[in-house]
Coordinates of C-alpha atoms in Angstrom, one line a residue:
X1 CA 1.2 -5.3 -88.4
X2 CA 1.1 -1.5 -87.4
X3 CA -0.9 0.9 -89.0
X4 CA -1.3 4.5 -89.6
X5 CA -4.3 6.7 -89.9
X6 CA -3.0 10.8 -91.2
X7 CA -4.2 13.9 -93.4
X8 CA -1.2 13.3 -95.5
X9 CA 1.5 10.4 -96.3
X10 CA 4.8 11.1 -98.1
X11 CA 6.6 8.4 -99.6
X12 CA 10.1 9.2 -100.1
X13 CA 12.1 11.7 -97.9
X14 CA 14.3 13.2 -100.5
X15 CA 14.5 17.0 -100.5
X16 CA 10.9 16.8 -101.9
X17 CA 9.3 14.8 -99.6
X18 CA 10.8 16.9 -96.6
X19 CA 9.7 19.9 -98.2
X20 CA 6.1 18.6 -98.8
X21 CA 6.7 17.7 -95.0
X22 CA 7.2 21.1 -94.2
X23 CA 4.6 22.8 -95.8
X24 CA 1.9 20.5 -94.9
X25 CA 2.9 20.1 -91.1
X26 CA 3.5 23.6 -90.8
X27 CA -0.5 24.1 -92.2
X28 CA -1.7 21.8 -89.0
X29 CA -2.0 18.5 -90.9
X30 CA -0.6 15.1 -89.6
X31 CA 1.6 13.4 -91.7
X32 CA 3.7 10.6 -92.0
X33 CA 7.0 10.6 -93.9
X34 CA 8.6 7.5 -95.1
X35 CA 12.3 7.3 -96.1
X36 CA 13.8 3.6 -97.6
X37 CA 17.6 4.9 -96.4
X38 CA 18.7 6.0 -92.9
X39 CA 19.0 9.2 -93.8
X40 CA 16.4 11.9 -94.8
X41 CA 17.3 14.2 -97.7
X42 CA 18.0 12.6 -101.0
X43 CA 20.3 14.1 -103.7
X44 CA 21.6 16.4 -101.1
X45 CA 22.3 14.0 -98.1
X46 CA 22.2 10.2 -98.9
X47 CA 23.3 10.5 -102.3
X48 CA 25.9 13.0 -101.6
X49 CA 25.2 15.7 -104.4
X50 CA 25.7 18.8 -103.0
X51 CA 23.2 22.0 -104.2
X52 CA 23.2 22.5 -108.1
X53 CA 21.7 25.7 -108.8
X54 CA 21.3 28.7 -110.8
X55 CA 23.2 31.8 -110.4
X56 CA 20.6 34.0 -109.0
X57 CA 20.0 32.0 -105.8
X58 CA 21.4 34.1 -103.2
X59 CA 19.0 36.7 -104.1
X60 CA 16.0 34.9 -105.7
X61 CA 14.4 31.9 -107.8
X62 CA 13.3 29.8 -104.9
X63 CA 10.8 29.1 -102.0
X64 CA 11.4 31.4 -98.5
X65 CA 11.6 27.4 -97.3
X66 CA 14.0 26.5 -99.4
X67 CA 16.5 29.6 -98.6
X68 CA 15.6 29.2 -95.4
X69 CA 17.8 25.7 -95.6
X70 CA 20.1 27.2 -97.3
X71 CA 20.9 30.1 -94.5
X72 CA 20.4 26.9 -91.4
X73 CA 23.3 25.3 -93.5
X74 CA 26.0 28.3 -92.8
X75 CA 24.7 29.4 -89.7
X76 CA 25.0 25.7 -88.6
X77 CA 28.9 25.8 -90.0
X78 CA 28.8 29.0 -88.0
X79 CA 27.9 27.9 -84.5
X80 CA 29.8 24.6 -85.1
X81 CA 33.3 25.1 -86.7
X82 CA 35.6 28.1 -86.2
X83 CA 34.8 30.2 -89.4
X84 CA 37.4 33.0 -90.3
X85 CA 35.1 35.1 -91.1
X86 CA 35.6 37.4 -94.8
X87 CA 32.7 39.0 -95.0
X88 CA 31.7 36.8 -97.8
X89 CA 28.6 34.5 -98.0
X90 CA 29.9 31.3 -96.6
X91 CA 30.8 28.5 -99.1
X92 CA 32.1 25.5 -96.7
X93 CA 34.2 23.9 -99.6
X94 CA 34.9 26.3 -101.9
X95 CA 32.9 24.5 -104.6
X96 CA 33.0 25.2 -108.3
X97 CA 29.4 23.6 -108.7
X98 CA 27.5 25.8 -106.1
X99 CA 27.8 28.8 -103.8
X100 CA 26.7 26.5 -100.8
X101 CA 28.9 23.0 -100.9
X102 CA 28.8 21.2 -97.9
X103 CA 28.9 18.2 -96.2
X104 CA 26.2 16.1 -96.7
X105 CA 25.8 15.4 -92.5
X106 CA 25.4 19.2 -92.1
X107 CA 22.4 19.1 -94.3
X108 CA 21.2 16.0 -92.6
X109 CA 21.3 17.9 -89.1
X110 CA 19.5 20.9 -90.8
X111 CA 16.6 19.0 -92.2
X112 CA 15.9 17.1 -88.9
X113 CA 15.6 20.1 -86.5
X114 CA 13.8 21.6 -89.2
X115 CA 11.2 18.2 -88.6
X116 CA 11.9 18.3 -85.1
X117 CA 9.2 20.5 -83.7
X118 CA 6.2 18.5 -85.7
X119 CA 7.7 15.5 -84.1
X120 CA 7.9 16.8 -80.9
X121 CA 4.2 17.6 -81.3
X122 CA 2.8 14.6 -83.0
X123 CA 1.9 15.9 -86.0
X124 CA 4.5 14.2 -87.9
X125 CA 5.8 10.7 -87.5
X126 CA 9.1 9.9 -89.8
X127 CA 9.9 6.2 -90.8
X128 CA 13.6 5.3 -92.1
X129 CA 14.7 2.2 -93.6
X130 CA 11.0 2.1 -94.5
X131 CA 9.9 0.7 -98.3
X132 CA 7.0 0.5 -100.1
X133 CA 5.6 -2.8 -100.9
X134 CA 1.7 -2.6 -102.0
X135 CA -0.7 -0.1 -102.8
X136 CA -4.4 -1.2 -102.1
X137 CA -6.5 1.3 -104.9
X138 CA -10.2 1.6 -105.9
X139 CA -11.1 3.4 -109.2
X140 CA -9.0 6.4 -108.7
X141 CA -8.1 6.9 -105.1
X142 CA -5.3 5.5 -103.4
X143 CA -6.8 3.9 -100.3
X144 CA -3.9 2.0 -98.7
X145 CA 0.0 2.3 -98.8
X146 CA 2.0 -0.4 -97.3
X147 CA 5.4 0.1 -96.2
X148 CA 8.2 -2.8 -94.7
X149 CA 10.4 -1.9 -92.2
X150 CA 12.1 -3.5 -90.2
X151 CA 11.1 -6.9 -90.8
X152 CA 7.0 -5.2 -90.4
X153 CA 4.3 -4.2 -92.3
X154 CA 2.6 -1.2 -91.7
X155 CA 0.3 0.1 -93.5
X156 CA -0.6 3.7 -94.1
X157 CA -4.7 5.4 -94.8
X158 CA -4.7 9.0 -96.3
X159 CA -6.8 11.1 -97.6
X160 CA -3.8 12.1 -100.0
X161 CA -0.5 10.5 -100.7
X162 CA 2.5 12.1 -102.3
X163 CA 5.5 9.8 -104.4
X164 CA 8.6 12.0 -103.4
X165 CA 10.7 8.5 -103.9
X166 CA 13.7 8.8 -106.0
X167 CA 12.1 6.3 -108.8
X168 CA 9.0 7.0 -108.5
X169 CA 7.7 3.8 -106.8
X170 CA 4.3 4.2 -105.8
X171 CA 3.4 4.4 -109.5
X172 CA 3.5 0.3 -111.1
X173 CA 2.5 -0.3 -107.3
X174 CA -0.7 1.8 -108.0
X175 CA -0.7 1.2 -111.5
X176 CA -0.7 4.9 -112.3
X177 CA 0.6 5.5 -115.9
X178 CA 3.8 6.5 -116.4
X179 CA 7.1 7.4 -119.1
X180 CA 9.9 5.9 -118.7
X181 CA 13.1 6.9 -121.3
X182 CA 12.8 8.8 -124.1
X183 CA 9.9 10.4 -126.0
X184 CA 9.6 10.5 -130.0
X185 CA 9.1 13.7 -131.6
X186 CA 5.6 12.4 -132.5
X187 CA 5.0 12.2 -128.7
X188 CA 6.1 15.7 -128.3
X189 CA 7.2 17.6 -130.8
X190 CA 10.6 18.1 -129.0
X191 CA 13.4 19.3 -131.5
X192 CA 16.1 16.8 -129.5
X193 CA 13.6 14.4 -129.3
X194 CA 14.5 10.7 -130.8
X195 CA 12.9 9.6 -134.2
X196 CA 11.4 6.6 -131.8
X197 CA 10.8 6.7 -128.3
X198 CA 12.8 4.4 -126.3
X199 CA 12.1 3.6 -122.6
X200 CA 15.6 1.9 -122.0
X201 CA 16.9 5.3 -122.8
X202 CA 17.6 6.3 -119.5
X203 CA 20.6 8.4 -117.8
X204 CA 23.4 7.2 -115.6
X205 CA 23.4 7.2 -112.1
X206 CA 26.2 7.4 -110.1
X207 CA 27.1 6.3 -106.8
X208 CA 29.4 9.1 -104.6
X209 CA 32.1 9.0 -102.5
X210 CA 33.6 11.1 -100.5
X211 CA 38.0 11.6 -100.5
X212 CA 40.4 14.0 -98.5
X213 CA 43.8 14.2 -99.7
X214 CA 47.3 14.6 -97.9
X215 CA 49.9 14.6 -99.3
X216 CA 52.6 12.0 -98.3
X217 CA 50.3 9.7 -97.0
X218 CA 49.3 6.4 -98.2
X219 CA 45.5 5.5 -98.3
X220 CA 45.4 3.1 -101.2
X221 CA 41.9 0.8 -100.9
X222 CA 42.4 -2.6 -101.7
X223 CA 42.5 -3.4 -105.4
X224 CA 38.5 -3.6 -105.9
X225 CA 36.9 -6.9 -107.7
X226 CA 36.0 -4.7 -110.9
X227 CA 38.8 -3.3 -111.4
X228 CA 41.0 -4.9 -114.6
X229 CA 37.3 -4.6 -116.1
X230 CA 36.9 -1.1 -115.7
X231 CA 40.5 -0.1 -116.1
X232 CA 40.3 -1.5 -119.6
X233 CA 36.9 -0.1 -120.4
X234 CA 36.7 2.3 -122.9
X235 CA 32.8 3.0 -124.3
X236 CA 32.3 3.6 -127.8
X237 CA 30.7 7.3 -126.8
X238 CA 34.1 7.9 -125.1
X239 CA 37.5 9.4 -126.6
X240 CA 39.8 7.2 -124.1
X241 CA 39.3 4.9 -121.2
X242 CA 36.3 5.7 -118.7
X243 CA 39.0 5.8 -116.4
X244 CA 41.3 8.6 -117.8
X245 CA 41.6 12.0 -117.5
X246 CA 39.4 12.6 -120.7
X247 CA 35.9 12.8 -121.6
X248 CA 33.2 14.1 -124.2
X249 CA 32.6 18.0 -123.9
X250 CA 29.1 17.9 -122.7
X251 CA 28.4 20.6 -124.8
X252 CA 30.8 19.9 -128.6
X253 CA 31.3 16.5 -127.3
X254 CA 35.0 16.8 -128.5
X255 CA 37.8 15.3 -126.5
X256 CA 37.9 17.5 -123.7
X257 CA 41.1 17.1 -120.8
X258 CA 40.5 17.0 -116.6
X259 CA 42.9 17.6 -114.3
X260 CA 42.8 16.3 -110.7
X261 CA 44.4 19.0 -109.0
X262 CA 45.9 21.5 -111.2
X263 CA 43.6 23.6 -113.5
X264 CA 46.1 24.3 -116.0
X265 CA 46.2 20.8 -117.3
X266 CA 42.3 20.7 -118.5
X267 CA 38.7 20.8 -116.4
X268 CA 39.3 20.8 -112.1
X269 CA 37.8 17.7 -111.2
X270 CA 39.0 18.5 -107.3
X271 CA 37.2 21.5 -106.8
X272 CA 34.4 20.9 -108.6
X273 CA 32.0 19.3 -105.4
X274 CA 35.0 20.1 -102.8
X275 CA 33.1 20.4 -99.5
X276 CA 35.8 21.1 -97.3
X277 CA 38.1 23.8 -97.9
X278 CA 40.2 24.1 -94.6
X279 CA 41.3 27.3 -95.4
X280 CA 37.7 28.9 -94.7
X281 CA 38.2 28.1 -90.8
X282 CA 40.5 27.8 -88.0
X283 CA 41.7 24.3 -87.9
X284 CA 44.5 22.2 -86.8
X285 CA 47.5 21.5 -89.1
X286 CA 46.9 18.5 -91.2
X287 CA 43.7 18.6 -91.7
X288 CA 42.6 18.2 -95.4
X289 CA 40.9 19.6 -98.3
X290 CA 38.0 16.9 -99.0
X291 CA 35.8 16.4 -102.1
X292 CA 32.9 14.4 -103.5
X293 CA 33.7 12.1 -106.3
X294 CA 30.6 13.0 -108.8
X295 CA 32.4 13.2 -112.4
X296 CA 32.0 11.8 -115.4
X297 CA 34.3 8.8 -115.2
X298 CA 32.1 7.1 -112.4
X299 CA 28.5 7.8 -114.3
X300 CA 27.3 4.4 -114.5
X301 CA 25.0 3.7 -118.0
X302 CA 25.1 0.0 -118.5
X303 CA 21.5 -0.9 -116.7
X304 CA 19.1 0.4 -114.6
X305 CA 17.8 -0.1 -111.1
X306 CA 14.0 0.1 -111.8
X307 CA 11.2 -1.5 -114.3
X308 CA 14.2 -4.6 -114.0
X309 CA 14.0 -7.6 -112.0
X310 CA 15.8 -8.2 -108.6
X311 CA 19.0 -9.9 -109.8
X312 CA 19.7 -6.9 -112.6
X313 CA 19.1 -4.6 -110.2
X314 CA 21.6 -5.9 -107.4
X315 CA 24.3 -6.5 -110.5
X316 CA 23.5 -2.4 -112.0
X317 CA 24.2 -1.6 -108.5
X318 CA 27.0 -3.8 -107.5
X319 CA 28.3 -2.5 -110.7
X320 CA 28.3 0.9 -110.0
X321 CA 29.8 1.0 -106.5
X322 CA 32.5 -0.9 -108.5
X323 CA 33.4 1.4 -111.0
X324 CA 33.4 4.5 -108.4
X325 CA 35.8 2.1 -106.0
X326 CA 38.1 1.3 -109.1
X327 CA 38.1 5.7 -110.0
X328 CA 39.5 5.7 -107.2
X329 CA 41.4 3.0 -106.7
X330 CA 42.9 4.2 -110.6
X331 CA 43.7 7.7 -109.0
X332 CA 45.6 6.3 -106.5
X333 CA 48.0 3.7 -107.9
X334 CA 47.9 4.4 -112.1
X335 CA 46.9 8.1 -112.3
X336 CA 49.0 10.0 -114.1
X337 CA 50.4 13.2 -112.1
X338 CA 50.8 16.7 -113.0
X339 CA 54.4 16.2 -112.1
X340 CA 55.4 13.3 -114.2
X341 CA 54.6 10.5 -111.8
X342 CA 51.8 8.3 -111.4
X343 CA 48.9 7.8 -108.7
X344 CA 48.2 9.5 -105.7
X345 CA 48.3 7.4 -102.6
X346 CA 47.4 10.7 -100.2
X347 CA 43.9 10.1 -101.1
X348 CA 42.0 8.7 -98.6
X349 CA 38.4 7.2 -98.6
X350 CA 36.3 9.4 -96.1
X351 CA 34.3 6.4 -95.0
X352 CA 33.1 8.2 -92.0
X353 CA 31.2 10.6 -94.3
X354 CA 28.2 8.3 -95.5
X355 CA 28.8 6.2 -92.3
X356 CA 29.0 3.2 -94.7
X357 CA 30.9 0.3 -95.0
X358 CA 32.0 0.4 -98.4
X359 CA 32.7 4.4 -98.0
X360 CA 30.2 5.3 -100.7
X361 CA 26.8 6.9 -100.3
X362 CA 24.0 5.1 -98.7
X363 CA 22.1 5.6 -101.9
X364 CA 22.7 6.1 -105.8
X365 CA 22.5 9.6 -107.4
X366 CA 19.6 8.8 -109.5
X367 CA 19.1 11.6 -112.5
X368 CA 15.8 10.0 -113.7
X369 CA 12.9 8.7 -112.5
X370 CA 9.5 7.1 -114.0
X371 CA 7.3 10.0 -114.7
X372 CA 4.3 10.8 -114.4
X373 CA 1.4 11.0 -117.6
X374 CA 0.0 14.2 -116.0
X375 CA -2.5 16.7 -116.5
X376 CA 0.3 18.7 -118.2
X377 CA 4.0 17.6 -119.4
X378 CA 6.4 19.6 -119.6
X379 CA 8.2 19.7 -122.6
X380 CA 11.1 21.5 -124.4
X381 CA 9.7 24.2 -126.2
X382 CA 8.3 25.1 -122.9
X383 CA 12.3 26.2 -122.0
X384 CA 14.1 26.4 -125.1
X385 CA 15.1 30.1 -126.1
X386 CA 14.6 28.7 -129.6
X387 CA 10.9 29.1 -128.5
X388 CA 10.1 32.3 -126.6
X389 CA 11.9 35.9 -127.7
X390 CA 11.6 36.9 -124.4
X391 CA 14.0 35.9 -121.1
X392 CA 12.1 33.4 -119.6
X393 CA 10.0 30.1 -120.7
X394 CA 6.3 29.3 -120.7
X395 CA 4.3 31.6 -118.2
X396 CA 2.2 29.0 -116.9
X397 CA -1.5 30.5 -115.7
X398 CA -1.0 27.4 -113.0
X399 CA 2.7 28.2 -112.1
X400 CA 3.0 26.7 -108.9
X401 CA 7.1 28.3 -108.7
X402 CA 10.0 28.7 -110.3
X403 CA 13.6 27.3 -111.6
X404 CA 16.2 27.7 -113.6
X405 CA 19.1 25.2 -115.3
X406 CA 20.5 24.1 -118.8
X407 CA 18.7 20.7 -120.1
X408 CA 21.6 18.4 -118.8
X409 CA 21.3 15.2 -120.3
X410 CA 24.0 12.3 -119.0
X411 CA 25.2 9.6 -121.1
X412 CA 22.2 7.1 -121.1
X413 CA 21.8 3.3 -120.8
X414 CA 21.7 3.0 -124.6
X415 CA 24.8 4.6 -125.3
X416 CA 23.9 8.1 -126.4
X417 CA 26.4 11.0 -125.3
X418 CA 25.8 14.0 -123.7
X419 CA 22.7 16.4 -124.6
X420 CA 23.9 19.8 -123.0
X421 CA 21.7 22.7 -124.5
X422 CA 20.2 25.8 -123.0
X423 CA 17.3 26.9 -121.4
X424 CA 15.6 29.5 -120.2
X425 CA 14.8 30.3 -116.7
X426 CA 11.1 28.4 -116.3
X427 CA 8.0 28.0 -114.2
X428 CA 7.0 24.8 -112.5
X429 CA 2.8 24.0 -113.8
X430 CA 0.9 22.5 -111.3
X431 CA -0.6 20.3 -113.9
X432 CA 3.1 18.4 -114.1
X433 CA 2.7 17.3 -110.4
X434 CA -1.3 15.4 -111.2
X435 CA -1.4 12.1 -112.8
X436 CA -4.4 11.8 -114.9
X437 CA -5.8 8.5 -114.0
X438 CA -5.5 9.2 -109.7
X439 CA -7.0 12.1 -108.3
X440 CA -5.5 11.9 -104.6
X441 CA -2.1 11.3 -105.2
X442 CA 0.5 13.5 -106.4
X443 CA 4.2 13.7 -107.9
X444 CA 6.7 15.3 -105.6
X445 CA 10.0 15.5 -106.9
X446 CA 11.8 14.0 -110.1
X447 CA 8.9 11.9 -111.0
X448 CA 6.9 14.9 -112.5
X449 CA 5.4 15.2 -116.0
X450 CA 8.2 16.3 -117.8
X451 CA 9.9 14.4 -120.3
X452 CA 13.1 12.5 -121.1
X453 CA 14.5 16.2 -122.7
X454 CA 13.2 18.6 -119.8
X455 CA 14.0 16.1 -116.6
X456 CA 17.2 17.5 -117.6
X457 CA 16.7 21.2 -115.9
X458 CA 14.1 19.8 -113.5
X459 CA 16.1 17.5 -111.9
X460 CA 18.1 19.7 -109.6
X461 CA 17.9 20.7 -105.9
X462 CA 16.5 24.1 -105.7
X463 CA 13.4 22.4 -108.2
X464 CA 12.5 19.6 -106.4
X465 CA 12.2 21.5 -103.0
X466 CA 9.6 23.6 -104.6
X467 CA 8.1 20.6 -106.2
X468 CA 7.7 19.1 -103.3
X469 CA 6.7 22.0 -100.8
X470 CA 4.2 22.8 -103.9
X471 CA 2.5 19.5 -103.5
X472 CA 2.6 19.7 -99.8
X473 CA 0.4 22.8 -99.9
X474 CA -1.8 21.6 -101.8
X475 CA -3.0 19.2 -100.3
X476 CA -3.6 21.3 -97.3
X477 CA -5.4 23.6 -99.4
X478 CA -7.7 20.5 -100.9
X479 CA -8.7 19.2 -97.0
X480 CA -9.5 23.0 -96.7
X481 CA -11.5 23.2 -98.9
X482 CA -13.0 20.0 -99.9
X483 CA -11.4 20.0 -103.4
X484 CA -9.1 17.7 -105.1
X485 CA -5.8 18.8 -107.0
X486 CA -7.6 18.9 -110.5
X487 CA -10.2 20.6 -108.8
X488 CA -8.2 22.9 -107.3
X489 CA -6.0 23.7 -110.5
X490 CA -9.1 24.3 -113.0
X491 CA -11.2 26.1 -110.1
X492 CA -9.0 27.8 -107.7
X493 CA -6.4 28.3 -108.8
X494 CA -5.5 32.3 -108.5
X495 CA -6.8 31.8 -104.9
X496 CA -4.2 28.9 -104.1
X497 CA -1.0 30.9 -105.9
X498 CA -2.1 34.0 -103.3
X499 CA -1.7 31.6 -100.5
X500 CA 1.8 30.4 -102.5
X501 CA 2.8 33.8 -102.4
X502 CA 2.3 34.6 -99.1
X503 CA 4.2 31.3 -97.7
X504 CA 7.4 32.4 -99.9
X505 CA 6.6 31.2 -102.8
X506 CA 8.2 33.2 -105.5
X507 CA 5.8 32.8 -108.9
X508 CA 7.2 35.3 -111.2
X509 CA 10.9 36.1 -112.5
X510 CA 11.9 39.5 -111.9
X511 CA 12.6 40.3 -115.5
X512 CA 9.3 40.7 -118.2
X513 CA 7.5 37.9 -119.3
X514 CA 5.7 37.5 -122.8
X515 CA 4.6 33.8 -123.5
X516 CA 1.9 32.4 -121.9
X517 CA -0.3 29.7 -122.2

């Protein structure tokens, strides 16, 4: 058995984690940084969701960190790849869903020179393929985490612990309390709120893959296990088959049209997370235009992955891989084509992309996690326009940063449709991030106190970096200082957002603000 003695241990290395990572390391603490894929990076890397966020990000609404990132990303397509240069802000694929959509191995790179240097010093030590297992705790303080990797234990001693895993993990290991599903409007008051909470009610995840297309080719995969069950499948929340070009509006939730290729014929599904658009550099002929297969038809709601035993876990996920392999397999031999005919054999499965066997990414998208029951919970008259006349949500006096996104709701695992409603450009509490029964651990990415209804705008990439580097600064403040988070939130807290400030931290919208708590 190895073991680990550090200021700080992060378990998870999703965009969180690594930003918690940064933060702390680059305040002088040690830290280790656990990751159960090969790849750091989460939503953004191993999970192949490229960055969702709001339309003021080239300008502000996010750490100096996180932008940071975001500039590495292009200047990294800049040294590496011929780019014929516009003038314009560099988006590598042309993407519908962001101004920044990339290739999942570029953000990869990016994240591990950004590590690099606290490696190269010893202040940080990263673990891949590394899970949790056990949590030793007394009374309220995490004492012990132990990870398997490899085939060994090892376990980890901190002062403080963050959870940046995608399911929140450390939680039933630690037996901190936590929400799973939905709320009831007794628990929260929430207008979209069910009548009864339910804890199945949870959304899909998806597993990703990446395709390039050529045409006159032939790429077709062979015909996957699922697929006469998928093909066939039509949900009772759907207007056709899964696999089809239609799908609920997220918003009405009438029959709304896709199109692969050609806009005209209904929603682009192509360019939506296209990552590659050759066009933007000087290539050789041949070379294709490649995408990232994220779309309604291969959300996955018919079980879960966590709070289920092992054998429903391995079928929700065997599952899933299956229905994204039989999408594609259904675009390439039965789709129906813009020009009359069916199926698109130039699509090829970019297997190199995920460096996976199967082609699909290393890990599922997962939209949400166990939660927290925190010092504060975020809930949905906290965002909802319907609550605040002014232009942005709850002014929280412990506003640890900023974010902005509708509440997205997917389909969930007891067949409820879409939720798609507004919301107002928010603040992230630092009471969301501090469970209430453990005083040295905190939540560092989707596993926050929000609930069922607000996960859906706190879920996304530009959130759970600050989340994360939020938490990571923290803690360096509480060894500082000799505080704990709670501590530190009903104490010091005006002293802790001047340090946020001056790190990059942006606290305040730049439009006026009139509710506060």
């Amino acid at each position: 058995m190895d073991g680990h003695h550090v200021d700080l241990a992060i378990i998870g290395g999703g965009l969180g984690g690594v930003a918690a990572t940064l933060a702390a390391c680059e305040k002088g603490l040690s830290v280790i940084l656990t990751e159960e894929t090969e790849w750091i990076g989460g939503q953004v890397t191993s999970q192949g969701v490229p960055p969702d966020e709001h339309p003021w990000i080239e300008e502000f609404g996010a750490t100096g960190r996180y932008k940071l990132y975001r500039r590495k990303v292009r200047d990294a397509y800049r040294r590496i790849m011929k780019v014929v240069d516009d003038g314009k802000a560099l988006n590598p694929g042309n993407g519908l869903v962001s101004a920044i959509c990339h290739d999942p191995r570029v953000t990869l790179h990016v994240l591990q020179e950004l590590l690099l240097p606290f490696q190269l010093t010893g202040h940080l030590t990263v673990l891949v393929n590394a899970t949790p297992v056990k949590v030793e705790k007394q009374g309220r303080r995490v004492e012990k985490v132990w990870i398997s990797s490899g085939g060994r234990l090892t376990g980890i001693e901190a002062p403080y612990y963050i959870d940046a895993t995608e399911t929140g993990d450390l939680l039933p290991l630690a037996e901190i309390s936590y929400v799973t599903g939905a709320e009831s409007k007794e628990d929260t008051g929430e207008p979209h709120a069910l009548e009864a909470a339910d804890p199945l009610d949870i959304q899909a995840f998806t597993y990703v893959l990446g395709m390039e297309y050529r045409e006159g080719g032939y790429h077709v995969i062979p015909e996957p296990d699922m697929y006469t069950f998928w093909r066939d499948f039509q949900p009772g929340i759907w207007p056709d088959k899964l696999l089809s070009f239609f799908a609920p509006h997220p918003i009405t939730k009438e029959k709304r049209a896709y199109s692969l290729f050609d806009g005209g014929m209904g929603f682009l599904l192509w360019a939506y997370r296209r990552i590659l658009d050759p066009s933007l550099f000087r290539l050789k002929d041949g070379i294709g235009e490649v995408t990232l297969m994220n779309w309604p038809q291969n959300d996955y709601f018919l079980g879960n992955v966590y709070d289920v035993n092992k054998a429903e876990k391995e079928k929700n996920l065997y599952q899933a891989k299956q229905l994204s392999l039989s999408l594609l397999y259904w675009l390439q031999t039965e789709a129906p084509r813009e020009d009359g005919g069916r199926g698109y054999p130039g699509l090829k499965l970019r297997k190199d992309l995920f460096m996976t066997e199967d082609g699909l990414a290393k890990a599922p998208y997962i939209r949400e996690s166990r939660r927290i029951k925190a010092e504060y919970t975020v809930v949905e008259q906290d965002v909802s326009p319907d609550f605040s006349t002014g232009p942005t949500g709850t002014r929280f006096p412990d506003r640890v940063g900023v974010g902005s996104y509708s509440i997205d709701l997917h389909p969930s695992m007891k067949g409820r449709t879409y939720l798609d409603i507004k919301a107002l450009p928010f603040y992230i509490p630092f009471g969301a991030l501090i469970p209430k029964d453990t005083d040295n651990l905190l939540a560092g990415c989707k596993n926050i106190g929000t609930t069922h209804i607000t996960n859906g705008c706190f879920r996304l990439h530009p959130v759970e970096w600050n989340i994360g580097e939020a938490g990571g600064a923290a803690v360096a403040f509480c060894l500082k200082h000799d505080l704990n988070p709670r501590q530190l939130r009903e104490h010091r807290m005006d002293q802790f957002q001047d340090v946020l400030r001056q790190d990059g931290f942006e606290l305040e919208w730049p439009w006026p603000n009139n509710k506060e708590e």
